[in-house]
PDB file of C-alpha atoms in Angstrom:
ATOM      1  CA  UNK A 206       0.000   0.000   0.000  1.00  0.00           C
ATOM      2  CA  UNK A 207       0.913   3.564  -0.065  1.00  0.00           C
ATOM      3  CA  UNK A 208       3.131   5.159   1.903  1.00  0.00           C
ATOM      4  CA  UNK A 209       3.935   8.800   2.432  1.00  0.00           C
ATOM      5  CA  UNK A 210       6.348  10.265   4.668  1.00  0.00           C
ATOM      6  CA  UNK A 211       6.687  14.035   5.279  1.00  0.00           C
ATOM      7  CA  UNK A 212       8.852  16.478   6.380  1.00  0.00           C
ATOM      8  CA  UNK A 213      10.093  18.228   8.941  1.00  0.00           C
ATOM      9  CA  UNK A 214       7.954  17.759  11.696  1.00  0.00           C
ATOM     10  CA  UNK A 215       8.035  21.191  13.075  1.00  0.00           C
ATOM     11  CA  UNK A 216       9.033  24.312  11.282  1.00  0.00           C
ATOM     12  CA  UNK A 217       9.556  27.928  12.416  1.00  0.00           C
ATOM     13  CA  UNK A 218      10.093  30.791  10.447  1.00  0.00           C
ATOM     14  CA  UNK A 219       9.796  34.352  10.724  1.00  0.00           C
ATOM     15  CA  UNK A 220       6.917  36.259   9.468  1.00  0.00           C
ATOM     16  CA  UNK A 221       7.825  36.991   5.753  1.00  0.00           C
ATOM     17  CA  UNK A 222      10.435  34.301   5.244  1.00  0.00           C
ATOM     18  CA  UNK A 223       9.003  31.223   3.106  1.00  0.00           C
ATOM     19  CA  UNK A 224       8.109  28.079   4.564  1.00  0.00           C
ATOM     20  CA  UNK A 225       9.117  24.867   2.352  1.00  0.00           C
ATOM     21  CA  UNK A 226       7.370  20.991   3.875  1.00  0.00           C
ATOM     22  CA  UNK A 227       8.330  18.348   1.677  1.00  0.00           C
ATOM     23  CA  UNK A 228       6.474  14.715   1.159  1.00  0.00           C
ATOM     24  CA  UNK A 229       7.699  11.711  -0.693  1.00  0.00           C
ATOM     25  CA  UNK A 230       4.929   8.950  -1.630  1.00  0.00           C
ATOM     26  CA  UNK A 231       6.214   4.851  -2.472  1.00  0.00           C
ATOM     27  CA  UNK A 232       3.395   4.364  -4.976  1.00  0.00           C
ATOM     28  CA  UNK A 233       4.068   5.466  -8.253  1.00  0.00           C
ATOM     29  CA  UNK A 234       0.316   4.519  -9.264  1.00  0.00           C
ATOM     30  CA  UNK A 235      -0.681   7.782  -6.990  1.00  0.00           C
ATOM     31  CA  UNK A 236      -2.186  10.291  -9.094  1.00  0.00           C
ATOM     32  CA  UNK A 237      -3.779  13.140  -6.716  1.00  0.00           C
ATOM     33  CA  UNK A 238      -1.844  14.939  -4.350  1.00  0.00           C
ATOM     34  CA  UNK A 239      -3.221  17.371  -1.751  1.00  0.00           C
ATOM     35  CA  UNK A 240      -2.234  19.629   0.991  1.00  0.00           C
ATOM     36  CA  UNK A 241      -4.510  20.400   4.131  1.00  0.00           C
ATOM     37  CA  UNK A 242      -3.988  23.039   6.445  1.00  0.00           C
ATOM     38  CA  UNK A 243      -5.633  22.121  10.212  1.00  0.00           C
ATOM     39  CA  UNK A 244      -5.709  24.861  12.974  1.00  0.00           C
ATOM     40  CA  UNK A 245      -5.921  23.602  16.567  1.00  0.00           C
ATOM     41  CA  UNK A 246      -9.656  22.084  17.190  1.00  0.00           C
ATOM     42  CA  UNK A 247     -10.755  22.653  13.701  1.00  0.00           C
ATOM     43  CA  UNK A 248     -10.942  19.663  10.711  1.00  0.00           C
ATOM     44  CA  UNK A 249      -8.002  20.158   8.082  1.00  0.00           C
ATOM     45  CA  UNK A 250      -8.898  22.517   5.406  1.00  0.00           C
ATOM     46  CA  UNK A 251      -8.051  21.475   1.766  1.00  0.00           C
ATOM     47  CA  UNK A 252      -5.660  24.759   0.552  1.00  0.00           C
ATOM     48  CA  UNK A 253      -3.952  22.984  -2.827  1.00  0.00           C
ATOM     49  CA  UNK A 254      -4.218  19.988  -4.557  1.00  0.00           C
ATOM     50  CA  UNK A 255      -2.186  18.711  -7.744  1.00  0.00           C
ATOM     51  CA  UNK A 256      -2.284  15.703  -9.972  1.00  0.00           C
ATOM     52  CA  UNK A 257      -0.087  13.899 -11.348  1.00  0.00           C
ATOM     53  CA  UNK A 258      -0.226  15.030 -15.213  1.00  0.00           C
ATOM     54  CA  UNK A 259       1.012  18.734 -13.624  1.00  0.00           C
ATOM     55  CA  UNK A 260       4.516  19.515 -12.336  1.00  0.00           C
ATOM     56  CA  UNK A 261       3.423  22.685 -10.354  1.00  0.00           C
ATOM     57  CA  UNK A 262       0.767  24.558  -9.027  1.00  0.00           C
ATOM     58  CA  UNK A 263       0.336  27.836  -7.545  1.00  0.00           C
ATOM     59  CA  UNK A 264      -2.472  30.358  -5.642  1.00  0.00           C
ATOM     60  CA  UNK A 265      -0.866  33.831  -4.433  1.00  0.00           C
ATOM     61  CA  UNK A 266       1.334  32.551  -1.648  1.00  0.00           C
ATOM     62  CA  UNK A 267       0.830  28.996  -2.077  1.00  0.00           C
ATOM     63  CA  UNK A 268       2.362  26.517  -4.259  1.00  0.00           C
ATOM     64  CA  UNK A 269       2.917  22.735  -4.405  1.00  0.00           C
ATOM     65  CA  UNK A 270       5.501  20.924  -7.037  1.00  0.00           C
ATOM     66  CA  UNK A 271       5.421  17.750  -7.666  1.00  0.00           C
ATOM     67  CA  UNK A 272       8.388  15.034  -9.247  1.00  0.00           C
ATOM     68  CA  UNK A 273       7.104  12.021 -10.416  1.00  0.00           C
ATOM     69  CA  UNK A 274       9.949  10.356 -11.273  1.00  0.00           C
ATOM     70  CA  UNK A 275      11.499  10.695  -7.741  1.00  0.00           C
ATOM     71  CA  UNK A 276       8.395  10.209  -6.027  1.00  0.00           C
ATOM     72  CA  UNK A 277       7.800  13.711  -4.004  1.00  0.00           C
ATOM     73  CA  UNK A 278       6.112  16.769  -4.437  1.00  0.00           C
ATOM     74  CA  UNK A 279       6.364  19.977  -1.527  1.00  0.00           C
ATOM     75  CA  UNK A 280       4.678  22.863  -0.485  1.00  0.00           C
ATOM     76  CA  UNK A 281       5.813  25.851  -0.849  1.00  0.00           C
ATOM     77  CA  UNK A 282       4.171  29.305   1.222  1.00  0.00           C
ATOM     78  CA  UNK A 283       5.901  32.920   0.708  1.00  0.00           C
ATOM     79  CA  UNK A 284       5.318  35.506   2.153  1.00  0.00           C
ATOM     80  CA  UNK A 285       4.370  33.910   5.076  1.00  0.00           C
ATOM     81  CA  UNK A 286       2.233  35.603   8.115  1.00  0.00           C
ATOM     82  CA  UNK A 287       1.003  34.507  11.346  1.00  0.00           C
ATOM     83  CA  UNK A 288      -2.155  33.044  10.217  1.00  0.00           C
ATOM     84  CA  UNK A 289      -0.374  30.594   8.735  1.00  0.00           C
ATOM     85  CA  UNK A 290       0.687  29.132  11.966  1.00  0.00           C
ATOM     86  CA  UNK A 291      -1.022  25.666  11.722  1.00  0.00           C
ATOM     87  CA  UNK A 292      -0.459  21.904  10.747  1.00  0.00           C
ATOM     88  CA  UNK A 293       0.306  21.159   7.365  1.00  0.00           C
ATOM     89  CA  UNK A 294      -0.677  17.599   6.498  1.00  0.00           C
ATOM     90  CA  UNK A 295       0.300  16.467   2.390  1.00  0.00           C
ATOM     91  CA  UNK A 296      -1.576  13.195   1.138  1.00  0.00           C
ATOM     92  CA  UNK A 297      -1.080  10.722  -1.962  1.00  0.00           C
ATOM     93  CA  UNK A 298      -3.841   8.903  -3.195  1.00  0.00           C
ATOM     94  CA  UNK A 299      -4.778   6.756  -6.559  1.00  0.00           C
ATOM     95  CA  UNK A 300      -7.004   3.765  -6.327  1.00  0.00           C
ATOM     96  CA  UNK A 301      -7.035   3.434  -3.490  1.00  0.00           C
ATOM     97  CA  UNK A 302      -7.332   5.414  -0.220  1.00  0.00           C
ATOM     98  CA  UNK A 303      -6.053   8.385   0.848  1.00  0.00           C
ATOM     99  CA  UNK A 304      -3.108   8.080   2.854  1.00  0.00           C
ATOM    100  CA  UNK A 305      -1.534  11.265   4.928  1.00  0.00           C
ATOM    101  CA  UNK A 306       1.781  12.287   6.070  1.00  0.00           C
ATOM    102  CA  UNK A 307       2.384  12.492   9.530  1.00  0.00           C
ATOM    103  CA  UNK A 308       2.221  16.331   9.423  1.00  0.00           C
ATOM    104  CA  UNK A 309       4.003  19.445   9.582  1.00  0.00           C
ATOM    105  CA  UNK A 310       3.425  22.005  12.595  1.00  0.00           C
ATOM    106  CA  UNK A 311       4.413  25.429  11.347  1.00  0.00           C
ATOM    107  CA  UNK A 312       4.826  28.341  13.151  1.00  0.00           C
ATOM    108  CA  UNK A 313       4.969  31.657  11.778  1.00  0.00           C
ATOM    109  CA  UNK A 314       6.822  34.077  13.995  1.00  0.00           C
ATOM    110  CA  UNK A 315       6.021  37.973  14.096  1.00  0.00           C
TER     111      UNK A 315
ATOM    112  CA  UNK B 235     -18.506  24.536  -2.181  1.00  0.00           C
ATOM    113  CA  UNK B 236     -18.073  21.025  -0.375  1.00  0.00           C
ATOM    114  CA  UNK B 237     -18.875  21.616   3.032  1.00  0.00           C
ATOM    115  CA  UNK B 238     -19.033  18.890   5.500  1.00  0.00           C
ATOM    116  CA  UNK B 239     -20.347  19.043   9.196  1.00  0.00           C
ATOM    117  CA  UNK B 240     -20.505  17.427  11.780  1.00  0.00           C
ATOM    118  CA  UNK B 241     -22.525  17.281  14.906  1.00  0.00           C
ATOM    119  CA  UNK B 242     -21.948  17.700  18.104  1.00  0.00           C
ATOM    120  CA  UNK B 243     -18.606  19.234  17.827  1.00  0.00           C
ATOM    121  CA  UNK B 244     -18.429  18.067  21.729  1.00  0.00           C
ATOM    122  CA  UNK B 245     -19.660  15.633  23.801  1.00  0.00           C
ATOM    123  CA  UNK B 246     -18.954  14.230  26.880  1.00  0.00           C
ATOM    124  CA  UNK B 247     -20.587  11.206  28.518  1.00  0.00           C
ATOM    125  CA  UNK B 248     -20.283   9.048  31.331  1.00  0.00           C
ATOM    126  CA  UNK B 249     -18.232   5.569  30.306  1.00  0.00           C
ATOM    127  CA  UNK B 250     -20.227   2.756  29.924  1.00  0.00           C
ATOM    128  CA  UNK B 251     -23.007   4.824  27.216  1.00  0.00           C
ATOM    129  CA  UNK B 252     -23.071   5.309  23.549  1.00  0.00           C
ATOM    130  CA  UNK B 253     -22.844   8.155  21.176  1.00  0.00           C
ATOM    131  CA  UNK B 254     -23.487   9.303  18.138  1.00  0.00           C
ATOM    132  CA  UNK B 255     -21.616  11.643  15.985  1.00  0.00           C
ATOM    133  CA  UNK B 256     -23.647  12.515  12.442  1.00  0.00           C
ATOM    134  CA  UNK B 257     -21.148  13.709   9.333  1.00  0.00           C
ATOM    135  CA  UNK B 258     -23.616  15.190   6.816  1.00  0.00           C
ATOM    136  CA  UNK B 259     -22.140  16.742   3.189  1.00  0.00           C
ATOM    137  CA  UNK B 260     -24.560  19.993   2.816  1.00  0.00           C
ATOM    138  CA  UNK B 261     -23.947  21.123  -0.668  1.00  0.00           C
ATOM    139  CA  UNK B 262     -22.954  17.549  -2.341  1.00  0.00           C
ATOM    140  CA  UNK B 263     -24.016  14.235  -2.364  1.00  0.00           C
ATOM    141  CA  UNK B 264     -20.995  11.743  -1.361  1.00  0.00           C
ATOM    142  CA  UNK B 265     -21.134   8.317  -1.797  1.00  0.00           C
ATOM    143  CA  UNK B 266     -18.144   7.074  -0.007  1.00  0.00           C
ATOM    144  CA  UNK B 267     -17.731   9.011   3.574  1.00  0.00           C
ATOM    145  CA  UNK B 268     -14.115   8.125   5.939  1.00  0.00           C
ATOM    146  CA  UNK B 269     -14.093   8.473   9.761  1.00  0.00           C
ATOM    147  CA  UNK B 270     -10.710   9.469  11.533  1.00  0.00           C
ATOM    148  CA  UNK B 271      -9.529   9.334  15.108  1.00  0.00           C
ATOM    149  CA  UNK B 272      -6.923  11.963  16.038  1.00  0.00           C
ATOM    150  CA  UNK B 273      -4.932  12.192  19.114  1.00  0.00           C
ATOM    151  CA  UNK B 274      -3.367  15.178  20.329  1.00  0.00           C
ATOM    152  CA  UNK B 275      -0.274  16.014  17.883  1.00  0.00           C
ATOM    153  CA  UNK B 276      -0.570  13.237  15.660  1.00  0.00           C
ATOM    154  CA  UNK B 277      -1.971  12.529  12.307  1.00  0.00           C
ATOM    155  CA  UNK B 278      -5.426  11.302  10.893  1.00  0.00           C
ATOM    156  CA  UNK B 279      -5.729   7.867  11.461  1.00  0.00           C
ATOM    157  CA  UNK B 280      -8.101   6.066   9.230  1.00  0.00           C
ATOM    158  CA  UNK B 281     -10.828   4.163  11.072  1.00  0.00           C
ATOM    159  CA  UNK B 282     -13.040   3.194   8.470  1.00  0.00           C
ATOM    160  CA  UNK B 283     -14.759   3.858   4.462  1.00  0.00           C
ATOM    161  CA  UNK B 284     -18.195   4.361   4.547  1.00  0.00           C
ATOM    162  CA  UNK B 285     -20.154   3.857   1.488  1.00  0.00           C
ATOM    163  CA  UNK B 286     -23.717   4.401   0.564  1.00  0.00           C
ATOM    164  CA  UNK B 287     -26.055   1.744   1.047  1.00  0.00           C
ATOM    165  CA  UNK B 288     -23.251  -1.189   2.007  1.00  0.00           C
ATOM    166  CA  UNK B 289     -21.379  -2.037   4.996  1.00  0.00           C
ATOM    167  CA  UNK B 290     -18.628   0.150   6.164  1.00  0.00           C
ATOM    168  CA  UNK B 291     -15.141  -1.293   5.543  1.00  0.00           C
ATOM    169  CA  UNK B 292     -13.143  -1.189   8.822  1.00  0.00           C
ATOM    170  CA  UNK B 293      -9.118  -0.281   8.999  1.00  0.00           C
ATOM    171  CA  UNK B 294      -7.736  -3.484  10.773  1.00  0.00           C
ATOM    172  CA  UNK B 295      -7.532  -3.195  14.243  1.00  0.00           C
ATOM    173  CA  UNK B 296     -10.928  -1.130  14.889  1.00  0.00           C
ATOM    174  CA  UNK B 297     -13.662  -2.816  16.095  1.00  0.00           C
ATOM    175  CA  UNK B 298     -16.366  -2.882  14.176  1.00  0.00           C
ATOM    176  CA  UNK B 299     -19.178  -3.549  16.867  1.00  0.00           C
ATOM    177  CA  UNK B 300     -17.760  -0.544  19.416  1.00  0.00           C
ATOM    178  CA  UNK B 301     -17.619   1.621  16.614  1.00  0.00           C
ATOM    179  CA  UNK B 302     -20.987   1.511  14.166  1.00  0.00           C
ATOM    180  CA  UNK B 303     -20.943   3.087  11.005  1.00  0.00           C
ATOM    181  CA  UNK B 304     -24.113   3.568   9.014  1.00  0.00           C
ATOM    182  CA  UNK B 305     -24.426   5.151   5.851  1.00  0.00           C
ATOM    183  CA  UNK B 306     -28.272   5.431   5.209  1.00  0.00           C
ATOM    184  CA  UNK B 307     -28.129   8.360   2.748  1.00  0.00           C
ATOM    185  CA  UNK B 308     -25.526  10.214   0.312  1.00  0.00           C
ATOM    186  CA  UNK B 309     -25.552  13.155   2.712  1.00  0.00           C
ATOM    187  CA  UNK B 310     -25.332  11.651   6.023  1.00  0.00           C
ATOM    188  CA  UNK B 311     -23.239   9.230   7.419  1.00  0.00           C
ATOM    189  CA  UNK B 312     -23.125   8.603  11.561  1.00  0.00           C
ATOM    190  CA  UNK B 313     -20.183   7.073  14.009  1.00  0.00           C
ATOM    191  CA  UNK B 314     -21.828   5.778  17.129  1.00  0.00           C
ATOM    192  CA  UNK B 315     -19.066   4.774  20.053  1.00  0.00           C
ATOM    193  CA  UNK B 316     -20.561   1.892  21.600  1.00  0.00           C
ATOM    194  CA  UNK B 317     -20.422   1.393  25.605  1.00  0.00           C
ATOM    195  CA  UNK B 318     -17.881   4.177  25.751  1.00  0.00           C
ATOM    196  CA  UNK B 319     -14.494   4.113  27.695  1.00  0.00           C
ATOM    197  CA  UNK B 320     -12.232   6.629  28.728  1.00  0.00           C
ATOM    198  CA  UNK B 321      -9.410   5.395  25.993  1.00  0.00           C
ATOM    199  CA  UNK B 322     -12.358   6.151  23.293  1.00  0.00           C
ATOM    200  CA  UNK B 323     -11.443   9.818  24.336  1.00  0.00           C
ATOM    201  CA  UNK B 324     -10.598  11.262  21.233  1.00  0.00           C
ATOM    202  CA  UNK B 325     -11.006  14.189  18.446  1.00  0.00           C
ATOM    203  CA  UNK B 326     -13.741  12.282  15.833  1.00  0.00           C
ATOM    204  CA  UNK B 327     -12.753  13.779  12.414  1.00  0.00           C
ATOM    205  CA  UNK B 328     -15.041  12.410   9.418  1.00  0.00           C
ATOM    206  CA  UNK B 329     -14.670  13.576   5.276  1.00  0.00           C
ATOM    207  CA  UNK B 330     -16.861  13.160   2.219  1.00  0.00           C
ATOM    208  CA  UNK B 331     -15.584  12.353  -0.654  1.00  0.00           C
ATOM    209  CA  UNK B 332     -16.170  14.917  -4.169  1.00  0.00           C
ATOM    210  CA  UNK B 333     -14.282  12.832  -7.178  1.00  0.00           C
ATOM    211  CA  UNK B 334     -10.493  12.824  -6.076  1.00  0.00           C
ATOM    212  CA  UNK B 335     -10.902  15.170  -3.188  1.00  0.00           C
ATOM    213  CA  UNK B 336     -11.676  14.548   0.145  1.00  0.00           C
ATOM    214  CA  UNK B 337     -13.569  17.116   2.090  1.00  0.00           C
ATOM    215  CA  UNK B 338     -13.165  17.372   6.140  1.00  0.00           C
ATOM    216  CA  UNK B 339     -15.954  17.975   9.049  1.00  0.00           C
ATOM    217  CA  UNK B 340     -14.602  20.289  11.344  1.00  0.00           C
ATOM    218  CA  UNK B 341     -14.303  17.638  13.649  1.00  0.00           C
ATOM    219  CA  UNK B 342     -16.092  15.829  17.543  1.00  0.00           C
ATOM    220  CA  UNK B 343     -14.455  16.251  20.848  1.00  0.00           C
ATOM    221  CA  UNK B 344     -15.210  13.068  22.762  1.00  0.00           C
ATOM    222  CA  UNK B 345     -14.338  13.263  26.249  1.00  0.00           C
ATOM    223  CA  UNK B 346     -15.488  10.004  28.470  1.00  0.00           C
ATOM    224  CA  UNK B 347     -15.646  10.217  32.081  1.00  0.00           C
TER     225      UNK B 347
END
């Protein structure tokens, strides 16, 4: 079955800086690849998705690339501001079910 | 677009009753719903598929009999915790399913005393 991994596990930058989490995935039949964002006591929030026919993807301050041949795609936020202070969680899925990295806890610093 | 909900977003019983959580998709119709447990700091953790009309297909290790799963429409899907224990204490997160995309509820604090 699929497996993704995802990195780092915590991340701090300072307000303005960009913020880089990266995710690698083991099954090269995944095709759909997106990023939720989940703030303390809330559900995650779907902010970007990409498939696997597209190498990159972008909305303002958010963007997600993705390498197919080596099996990981990242997230990429600029510009980053306190609001952004959450956990990032990437997923891989084809087939079959979704399957989630173990999430990223960013904090934005102002 | 694609909003899920869920109800209650808390509850807290006394151990030894049951409780429902409902997951309802209010702008789509979804015919495969997913239930996640969460604990504090860690990631979603897959408890079970729920599709329209069939039996729910359970992650291994989750009990299918404490935790009931019934998918009676394409909008509404329930979890009901079965003679609940304090190590059911959890954050109940369920998603609907929109073609590729999965779409969250904002989540159930279950606290059992």
């Amino acid at each position: 079955g699929e497996n993704v991994e995802q990195h780092p596990s915590t991340l701090s930058v300072q307000e303005g800086d960009s913020a880089v989490i990266k995710c690698t995935y083991s099954d090269s039949a995944s095709n759909y690849f997106p990023w939720y964002k989940q703030e303390l006591g809330k559900g995650p929030q779907l902010i970007i998705d990409i498939r696997s026919n597209v190498g990159e993807k972008k909305d303002q301050r958010i963007a997600v690339t993705l390498n197919k041949t080596a099996k990981h795609f990242s997230l990429h936020i600029t510009e980053t501001q306190p609001e952004d202070s959450a956990v990032y969680f990437c997923a891989a899925s084809g087939d079959n079910d979704m399957r989630f990295g173990a999430g990223t806890r960013l904090t934005v610093k102002p | 677009g694609a909003v899920v909900s869920q109800h209650p977003s808390r509850v807290i019983c006394k151990s030894g009753t049951s409780v429902k959580i409902e997951c309802r998709s209010l702008d789509f119709q979804a015919t495969t719903m997913f239930w996640y447990r969460q604990f504090p700091k860690q990631s979603l953790m897959l408890m079970a598929t729920s599709n329209e009309g069939s039996k729910a297909t359970y992650e291994q290790g989750v009990e299918k009999d404490k935790f009931l799963i019934n998918h009676a429409s394409l909008t509404l899907s329930t979890l009901t915790v079965t003679s609940a224990h304090p190590e059911d204490s959890s954050f109940y997160i369920c998603s609907a399913k929109l073609g590729d995309t999965q779409y969250f509820g904002p989540g159930t604090r279950l606290t059992v005393l």
